[in-house]
Amino acid sequence: MGNSPGTISESDAWQCVLALRYRQRSQPCAEGWALVPGPGGFGVTAIDASQAAAVLAQVDCGGTVDVCGSISAPVAALLQLYLPFCAGAADITVAHLGQSLDGKIATVTGASHYVTGAQDILHNHRMRALFDAVVVGSGTVQHDDPQLTVRHCDGSNPVRVVIDTERRLSENYRLFQDEEARTILICAEDKADGPSRHGAAEVMGVPRCADGLSPHRLRDALAEQGCRRLFVEGGGITVSRFLEAKCLDRLQVTVSPMIIGSGRAAITLPEVASLADGLRPETRRFDFGDDVMFECRFDA
Ligand SMILES: NC(=O)c1ccc[n+]([C@@H]2O[C@H](COP(=O)([O-])OP(=O)(O)OC[C@H]3O[C@@H](n4cnc5c(N)ncnc54)[C@H](OP(=O)(O)O)[C@@H]3O)[C@@H](O)[C@H]2O)c1
């Protein structure tokens, strides 16, 4: 085996996180769990008093992580960041945006590759691997033609979900064609009457509400498809709608030390009259190289 609690590498720690996550897919985690060294490497085991000496980190059902032992700072940060998504509630929605210092996620023309650096891109892939589904708005598909698969780290591809109310997107975008993962196009119910497939993607209709599609309805419809853990990856309009509807448990904003000066906004909410009406959630902060990621907790 050769590993001891003091020498776990980042890649071993990521394997432990994945092991915990995938175990939870078939067996929701009601108790605390621990990462312990086992035969052939590191494994994940239910906390057991007799193994207390081997515990590297444990996380409770509220998502609080307790890192034990002399592990390196990057490994401790990795466990602190990702373990809450492995042992918390069965239903969770987390959004992420990468923005400039002046709060832009892309230029006016939609160019966004890349506002944030390599560590934030890796983070996005890790988040995809830990969630049932990755959700994006039609604007992101139109501008980025994204794959939304897990490529920068180990892990399984999530279900890919695109919100396209009027079903205006062409079937030719990569994620509608490549069959790399189950893909769902969500549109208004009255637009779901046509072909049941959009390229290779399934089509799911959701009732219209006053302003497009209700994030609550979207969440419920996806839960019926087995997608209870949602990672909303952009863009700004989509994430803002989830936030405004109080449909986010956590919002991660990675800030890059660049100023674009114009462009597409990250978060846009209805005007408030006073600063006291602004949101001041509890936050966690992680350094991603030159970037800083703030994670806002709305479920605390
Ligand atoms: N830096 C980053 O982190 C990041 C991440 C992702 C994307 N991006 C960039 O951001 C830009 C796209 O972002 P964006 O804010 O313009 O658009 P977006 O959020 O990707 O898509 C917005 C569109 O999605 C549909 N939609 C989303 N939620 C909906 C809801 N609840 N109900 C109804 N329709 C809903 C609507 O289109 P319909 O009305 O047509 O249905 C809406 O106009 C691109 O330039 C992309 O490159 C940046």
GROMACS .gro file of C-alpha atoms and ligand atoms in nm:
model
  348
    1MET     CA    1   0.000   0.000   0.000
    2GLY     CA    2   0.274   0.243   0.098
    3ASN     CA    3   0.047   0.534   0.186
    4SER     CA    4   0.013   0.677   0.532
    5PRO     CA    5  -0.226   0.949   0.642
    6GLY     CA    6   0.057   1.200   0.618
    7THR     CA    7   0.139   1.136   0.252
    8ILE     CA    8  -0.192   1.130   0.065
    9SER     CA    9  -0.152   1.301  -0.271
   10GLU     CA   10  -0.408   1.527  -0.435
   11SER     CA   11  -0.493   1.260  -0.692
   12ASP     CA   12  -0.544   0.995  -0.419
   13ALA     CA   13  -0.758   1.239  -0.225
   14TRP     CA   14  -0.969   1.300  -0.538
   15GLN     CA   15  -1.014   0.923  -0.577
   16CYS     CA   16  -1.140   0.909  -0.218
   17VAL     CA   17  -1.386   1.190  -0.286
   18LEU     CA   18  -1.512   1.007  -0.595
   19ALA     CA   19  -1.544   0.680  -0.403
   20LEU     CA   20  -1.752   0.851  -0.141
   21ARG     CA   21  -1.963   1.024  -0.404
   22TYR     CA   22  -2.038   0.718  -0.613
   23ARG     CA   23  -2.118   0.510  -0.310
   24GLN     CA   24  -2.374   0.771  -0.223
   25ARG     CA   25  -2.537   0.742  -0.564
   26SER     CA   26  -2.677   0.405  -0.468
   27GLN     CA   27  -2.691   0.461  -0.095
   28PRO     CA   28  -2.775   0.809   0.036
   29CYS     CA   29  -2.539   0.897   0.317
   30ALA     CA   30  -2.715   0.948   0.646
   31GLU     CA   31  -2.412   0.918   0.871
   32GLY     CA   32  -2.073   1.078   0.876
   33TRP     CA   33  -1.805   0.917   0.662
   34ALA     CA   34  -1.431   0.906   0.679
   35LEU     CA   35  -1.144   0.869   0.436
   36VAL     CA   36  -0.915   0.598   0.560
   37PRO     CA   37  -0.619   0.411   0.415
   38GLY     CA   38  -0.718   0.057   0.320
   39PRO     CA   39  -0.563  -0.239   0.138
   40GLY     CA   40  -0.431  -0.130  -0.200
   41GLY     CA   41  -0.456   0.243  -0.139
   42PHE     CA   42  -0.701   0.480   0.012
   43GLY     CA   43  -1.062   0.391   0.057
   44VAL     CA   44  -1.375   0.527   0.209
   45THR     CA   45  -1.523   0.372   0.516
   46ALA     CA   46  -1.799   0.448   0.760
   47ILE     CA   47  -1.661   0.616   1.067
   48ASP     CA   48  -1.571   0.354   1.321
   49ALA     CA   49  -1.425   0.434   1.660
   50SER     CA   50  -1.173   0.149   1.630
   51GLN     CA   51  -1.028   0.309   1.313
   52ALA     CA   52  -1.020   0.660   1.451
   53ALA     CA   53  -0.642   0.680   1.419
   54ALA     CA   54  -0.664   0.629   1.042
   55VAL     CA   55  -0.928   0.891   0.972
   56LEU     CA   56  -0.801   1.164   0.740
   57ALA     CA   57  -1.113   1.368   0.717
   58GLN     CA   58  -1.474   1.334   0.804
   59VAL     CA   59  -1.781   1.515   0.696
   60ASP     CA   60  -2.116   1.531   0.868
   61CYS     CA   61  -2.459   1.540   0.707
   62GLY     CA   62  -2.466   1.919   0.731
   63GLY     CA   63  -2.160   1.933   0.509
   64THR     CA   64  -1.914   2.037   0.779
   65VAL     CA   65  -1.570   1.889   0.710
   66ASP     CA   66  -1.318   1.806   0.977
   67VAL     CA   67  -0.973   1.741   0.832
   68CYS     CA   68  -0.750   1.546   1.067
   69GLY     CA   69  -0.387   1.444   1.059
   70SER     CA   70  -0.089   1.608   0.894
   71ILE     CA   71  -0.202   1.632   0.533
   72SER     CA   72  -0.077   1.897   0.293
   73ALA     CA   73  -0.259   2.228   0.256
   74PRO     CA   74  -0.372   2.157  -0.106
   75VAL     CA   75  -0.516   1.818  -0.004
   76ALA     CA   76  -0.689   1.972   0.297
   77ALA     CA   77  -0.841   2.240   0.071
   78LEU     CA   78  -0.956   1.975  -0.180
   79LEU     CA   79  -1.130   1.776   0.094
   80GLN     CA   80  -1.281   2.089   0.250
   81LEU     CA   81  -1.415   2.199  -0.087
   82TYR     CA   82  -1.560   1.875  -0.224
   83LEU     CA   83  -1.656   1.650   0.067
   84PRO     CA   84  -1.968   1.855   0.150
   85PHE     CA   85  -2.108   1.758  -0.191
   86CYS     CA   86  -2.060   1.390  -0.114
   87ALA     CA   87  -2.226   1.361   0.225
   88GLY     CA   88  -2.482   1.637   0.246
   89ALA     CA   89  -2.847   1.645   0.145
   90ALA     CA   90  -2.971   1.416  -0.134
   91ASP     CA   91  -3.116   1.722  -0.311
   92ILE     CA   92  -2.874   2.004  -0.374
   93THR     CA   93  -2.835   2.277  -0.636
   94VAL     CA   94  -2.503   2.457  -0.672
   95ALA     CA   95  -2.419   2.718  -0.934
   96HIS     CA   96  -2.082   2.846  -1.052
   97LEU     CA   97  -1.966   3.147  -1.251
   98GLY     CA   98  -1.617   3.267  -1.340
   99GLN     CA   99  -1.608   3.646  -1.357
  100SER     CA  100  -1.374   3.941  -1.393
  101LEU     CA  101  -1.310   4.191  -1.114
  102ASP     CA  102  -1.582   4.406  -1.267
  103GLY     CA  103  -1.841   4.127  -1.262
  104LYS     CA  104  -1.841   4.016  -1.628
  105ILE     CA  105  -1.848   3.654  -1.745
  106ALA     CA  106  -1.788   3.722  -2.116
  107THR     CA  107  -1.742   4.003  -2.366
  108VAL     CA  108  -2.044   4.166  -2.528
  109THR     CA  109  -2.004   3.927  -2.821
  110GLY     CA  110  -2.006   3.627  -2.584
  111ALA     CA  111  -1.635   3.533  -2.578
  112SER     CA  112  -1.561   3.375  -2.240
  113HIS     CA  113  -1.267   3.137  -2.300
  114TYR     CA  114  -1.127   3.193  -2.055
  115VAL     CA  115  -1.204   3.451  -1.791
  116THR     CA  116  -1.064   3.233  -1.512
  117GLY     CA  117  -0.753   3.015  -1.504
  118ALA     CA  118  -0.668   2.645  -1.522
  119GLN     CA  119  -0.753   2.568  -1.159
  120ASP     CA  120  -1.105   2.701  -1.203
  121ILE     CA  121  -1.150   2.494  -1.518
  122LEU     CA  122  -1.035   2.184  -1.328
  123HIS     CA  123  -1.278   2.278  -1.052
  124ASN     CA  124  -1.566   2.289  -1.301
  125HIS     CA  125  -1.480   1.940  -1.423
  126ARG     CA  126  -1.459   1.810  -1.066
  127MET     CA  127  -1.798   1.961  -0.987
  128ARG     CA  128  -1.946   1.796  -1.298
  129ALA     CA  129  -1.812   1.462  -1.174
  130LEU     CA  130  -1.978   1.501  -0.836
  131PHE     CA  131  -2.325   1.602  -0.954
  132ASP     CA  132  -2.610   1.415  -1.123
  133ALA     CA  133  -2.664   1.683  -1.386
  134VAL     CA  134  -2.495   1.993  -1.525
  135VAL     CA  135  -2.740   2.266  -1.631
  136VAL     CA  136  -2.678   2.553  -1.876
  137GLY     CA  137  -2.889   2.812  -2.053
  138SER     CA  138  -2.935   2.835  -2.428
  139GLY     CA  139  -2.699   3.136  -2.449
  140THR     CA  140  -2.407   2.924  -2.328
  141VAL     CA  141  -2.473   2.654  -2.588
  142GLN     CA  142  -2.510   2.914  -2.860
  143HIS     CA  143  -2.181   3.086  -2.777
  144ASP     CA  144  -1.960   2.804  -2.649
  145ASP     CA  145  -2.090   2.485  -2.814
  146PRO     CA  146  -1.977   2.313  -2.490
  147GLN     CA  147  -1.934   1.939  -2.431
  148LEU     CA  148  -2.007   1.956  -2.056
  149THR     CA  149  -1.828   1.625  -2.000
  150VAL     CA  150  -1.564   1.536  -1.740
  151ARG     CA  151  -1.227   1.552  -1.914
  152HIS     CA  152  -0.977   1.723  -1.681
  153CYS     CA  153  -1.013   1.474  -1.394
  154ASP     CA  154  -1.137   1.122  -1.325
  155GLY     CA  155  -1.511   1.080  -1.281
  156SER     CA  156  -1.832   1.001  -1.467
  157ASN     CA  157  -2.011   1.242  -1.697
  158PRO     CA  158  -2.324   1.399  -1.549
  159VAL     CA  159  -2.652   1.421  -1.738
  160ARG     CA  160  -2.632   1.736  -1.954
  161VAL     CA  161  -2.932   1.970  -1.936
  162VAL     CA  162  -2.997   2.269  -2.163
  163ILE     CA  163  -3.274   2.521  -2.094
  164ASP     CA  164  -3.409   2.642  -2.428
  165THR     CA  165  -3.765   2.765  -2.370
  166GLU     CA  166  -3.862   2.816  -2.732
  167ARG     CA  167  -3.654   2.525  -2.865
  168ARG     CA  168  -3.465   2.761  -3.092
  169LEU     CA  169  -3.121   2.597  -3.069
  170SER     CA  170  -3.006   2.402  -3.372
  171GLU     CA  171  -2.967   2.026  -3.332
  172ASN     CA  172  -2.612   2.058  -3.462
  173TYR     CA  173  -2.444   2.165  -3.137
  174ARG     CA  174  -2.196   1.905  -3.010
  175LEU     CA  175  -2.381   1.804  -2.698
  176PHE     CA  176  -2.694   1.724  -2.900
  177GLN     CA  177  -2.495   1.502  -3.135
  178ASP     CA  178  -2.199   1.337  -2.961
  179GLU     CA  179  -2.388   1.090  -2.734
  180GLU     CA  180  -2.109   1.123  -2.475
  181ALA     CA  181  -2.369   1.144  -2.197
  182ARG     CA  182  -2.743   1.145  -2.147
  183THR     CA  183  -2.862   1.488  -2.261
  184ILE     CA  184  -3.196   1.660  -2.193
  185LEU     CA  185  -3.328   1.970  -2.366
  186ILE     CA  186  -3.584   2.144  -2.146
  187CYS     CA  187  -3.836   2.365  -2.326
  188ALA     CA  188  -4.183   2.504  -2.265
  189GLU     CA  189  -4.449   2.232  -2.261
  190ASP     CA  190  -4.609   2.368  -2.581
  191LYS     CA  191  -4.274   2.334  -2.765
  192ALA     CA  192  -4.228   1.972  -2.660
  193ASP     CA  193  -4.508   1.851  -2.890
  194GLY     CA  194  -4.277   1.807  -3.191
  195PRO     CA  195  -4.015   1.534  -3.231
  196SER     CA  196  -3.932   1.366  -2.900
  197ARG     CA  197  -3.559   1.397  -2.974
  198HIS     CA  198  -3.346   1.703  -3.041
  199GLY     CA  199  -3.053   1.544  -3.219
  200ALA     CA  200  -2.967   1.265  -2.975
  201ALA     CA  201  -3.104   1.459  -2.677
  202GLU     CA  202  -3.431   1.383  -2.499
  203VAL     CA  203  -3.687   1.663  -2.494
  204MET     CA  204  -3.870   1.751  -2.174
  205GLY     CA  205  -4.153   2.005  -2.153
  206VAL     CA  206  -4.212   2.221  -1.845
  207PRO     CA  207  -4.516   2.453  -1.800
  208ARG     CA  208  -4.449   2.819  -1.871
  209CYS     CA  209  -4.470   3.070  -1.589
  210ALA     CA  210  -4.488   3.452  -1.600
  211ASP     CA  211  -4.116   3.480  -1.676
  212GLY     CA  212  -3.998   3.181  -1.877
  213LEU     CA  213  -3.969   2.855  -1.686
  214SER     CA  214  -3.976   2.835  -1.309
  215PRO     CA  215  -3.648   2.703  -1.163
  216HIS     CA  216  -3.858   2.521  -0.900
  217ARG     CA  217  -4.048   2.338  -1.174
  218LEU     CA  218  -3.720   2.265  -1.354
  219ARG     CA  219  -3.574   2.116  -1.039
  220ASP     CA  220  -3.883   1.903  -0.976
  221ALA     CA  221  -3.890   1.779  -1.336
  222LEU     CA  222  -3.522   1.685  -1.321
  223ALA     CA  223  -3.566   1.511  -0.985
  224GLU     CA  224  -3.827   1.288  -1.152
  225GLN     CA  225  -3.553   1.193  -1.401
  226GLY     CA  226  -3.319   1.094  -1.117
  227CYS     CA  227  -3.127   1.423  -1.123
  228ARG     CA  228  -3.151   1.556  -0.768
  229ARG     CA  229  -2.804   1.706  -0.746
  230LEU     CA  230  -2.772   1.989  -0.995
  231PHE     CA  231  -2.464   2.188  -1.096
  232VAL     CA  232  -2.576   2.505  -1.279
  233GLU     CA  233  -2.275   2.607  -1.484
  234GLY     CA  234  -2.401   2.923  -1.649
  235GLY     CA  235  -2.446   3.159  -1.793
  236GLY     CA  236  -2.531   3.467  -1.593
  237ILE     CA  237  -2.900   3.478  -1.686
  238THR     CA  238  -2.960   3.116  -1.592
  239VAL     CA  239  -2.773   3.135  -1.261
  240SER     CA  240  -2.948   3.465  -1.175
  241ARG     CA  241  -3.288   3.307  -1.232
  242PHE     CA  242  -3.207   3.021  -0.999
  243LEU     CA  243  -3.074   3.265  -0.739
  244GLU     CA  244  -3.374   3.497  -0.763
  245ALA     CA  245  -3.611   3.200  -0.725
  246LYS     CA  246  -3.419   3.093  -0.410
  247CYS     CA  247  -3.335   2.769  -0.584
  248LEU     CA  248  -2.962   2.768  -0.504
  249ASP     CA  249  -2.813   2.599  -0.200
  250ARG     CA  250  -2.470   2.733  -0.289
  251LEU     CA  251  -2.330   2.982  -0.539
  252GLN     CA  252  -1.964   2.966  -0.633
  253VAL     CA  253  -1.812   3.276  -0.794
  254THR     CA  254  -1.451   3.258  -0.906
  255VAL     CA  255  -1.304   3.606  -0.947
  256SER     CA  256  -1.018   3.658  -1.188
  257PRO     CA  257  -0.796   3.964  -1.145
  258MET     CA  258  -0.885   4.108  -1.484
  259ILE     CA  259  -1.109   4.396  -1.587
  260ILE     CA  260  -1.316   4.357  -1.904
  261GLY     CA  261  -1.499   4.689  -1.867
  262SER     CA  262  -1.799   4.582  -2.073
  263GLY     CA  263  -1.972   4.254  -2.149
  264ARG     CA  264  -2.218   4.001  -2.014
  265ALA     CA  265  -2.307   4.030  -1.648
  266ALA     CA  266  -2.254   3.756  -1.392
  267ILE     CA  267  -2.542   3.803  -1.145
  268THR     CA  268  -2.834   4.034  -1.220
  269LEU     CA  269  -3.120   4.060  -0.971
  270PRO     CA  270  -3.413   4.301  -0.932
  271GLU     CA  271  -3.311   4.642  -0.793
  272VAL     CA  272  -3.292   4.686  -0.418
  273ALA     CA  273  -3.357   5.019  -0.250
  274SER     CA  274  -3.102   4.978   0.026
  275LEU     CA  275  -2.776   4.793   0.079
  276ALA     CA  276  -2.944   4.620   0.371
  277ASP     CA  277  -3.155   4.437   0.111
  278GLY     CA  278  -2.846   4.295  -0.061
  279LEU     CA  279  -2.753   3.932   0.004
  280ARG     CA  280  -2.471   3.871   0.252
  281PRO     CA  281  -2.452   3.493   0.274
  282GLU     CA  282  -2.203   3.296   0.476
  283THR     CA  283  -1.903   3.230   0.249
  284ARG     CA  284  -1.606   3.000   0.214
  285ARG     CA  285  -1.302   3.116   0.015
  286PHE     CA  286  -1.053   2.912  -0.186
  287ASP     CA  287  -0.740   3.025  -0.373
  288PHE     CA  288  -0.725   2.897  -0.732
  289GLY     CA  289  -0.381   3.027  -0.836
  290ASP     CA  290  -0.429   3.395  -0.922
  291ASP     CA  291  -0.808   3.358  -0.893
  292VAL     CA  292  -1.016   3.346  -0.577
  293MET     CA  293  -1.332   3.141  -0.548
  294PHE     CA  294  -1.604   3.255  -0.310
  295GLU     CA  295  -1.866   2.997  -0.221
  296CYS     CA  296  -2.188   3.147  -0.086
  297ARG     CA  297  -2.404   2.925   0.133
  298PHE     CA  298  -2.778   2.976   0.121
  299ASP     CA  299  -2.849   2.646   0.296
  300ALA     CA  300  -2.661   2.732   0.617
  301LIG     N1  301  -1.756   3.272  -1.721
  301LIG     C1  302  -1.843   3.176  -1.696
  301LIG     O1  303  -1.846   3.118  -1.587
  301LIG     C2  304  -1.942   3.138  -1.800
  301LIG     C3  305  -2.018   3.022  -1.783
  301LIG     C4  306  -2.111   2.988  -1.880
  301LIG     C5  307  -2.127   3.070  -1.990
  301LIG     N2  308  -2.050   3.181  -2.003
  301LIG     C6  309  -2.072   3.275  -2.114
  301LIG     O2  310  -2.193   3.341  -2.084
  301LIG     C7  311  -2.262   3.372  -2.203
  301LIG     C8  312  -2.400   3.314  -2.194
  301LIG     O3  313  -2.460   3.357  -2.075
  301LIG     P1  314  -2.596   3.436  -2.075
  301LIG     O4  315  -2.618   3.486  -1.937
  301LIG     O5  316  -2.596   3.534  -2.186
  301LIG     O6  317  -2.702   3.322  -2.116
  301LIG     P2  318  -2.736   3.179  -2.052
  301LIG     O7  319  -2.763   3.194  -1.908
  301LIG     O8  320  -2.639   3.079  -2.096
  301LIG     O9  321  -2.870   3.147  -2.129
  301LIG     C9  322  -2.978   3.231  -2.104
  301LIG    C10  323  -3.098   3.179  -2.177
  301LIG    O10  324  -3.131   3.048  -2.129
  301LIG    C11  325  -3.271   3.035  -2.124
  301LIG     N3  326  -3.309   3.022  -1.983
  301LIG    C12  327  -3.228   3.006  -1.878
  301LIG     N4  328  -3.299   2.993  -1.764
  301LIG    C13  329  -3.426   3.003  -1.799
  301LIG    C14  330  -3.547   2.997  -1.727
  301LIG     N5  331  -3.552   2.981  -1.595
  301LIG     N6  332  -3.662   3.012  -1.794
  301LIG    C15  333  -3.658   3.031  -1.927
  301LIG     N7  334  -3.547   3.035  -2.002
  301LIG    C16  335  -3.433   3.021  -1.938
  301LIG    C17  336  -3.328   3.165  -2.184
  301LIG    O11  337  -3.327   3.148  -2.324
  301LIG     P3  338  -3.460   3.132  -2.406
  301LIG    O12  339  -3.544   3.248  -2.374
  301LIG    O13  340  -3.413   3.126  -2.549
  301LIG    O14  341  -3.514   3.006  -2.359
  301LIG    C18  342  -3.219   3.264  -2.152
  301LIG    O15  343  -3.221   3.376  -2.234
  301LIG    C19  344  -2.180   3.313  -2.315
  301LIG    O16  345  -2.104   3.417  -2.371
  301LIG    C20  346  -2.091   3.211  -2.247
  301LIG    O17  347  -1.969   3.201  -2.317
  301LIG    C21  348  -1.959   3.217  -1.910
   0.00000   0.00000   0.00000
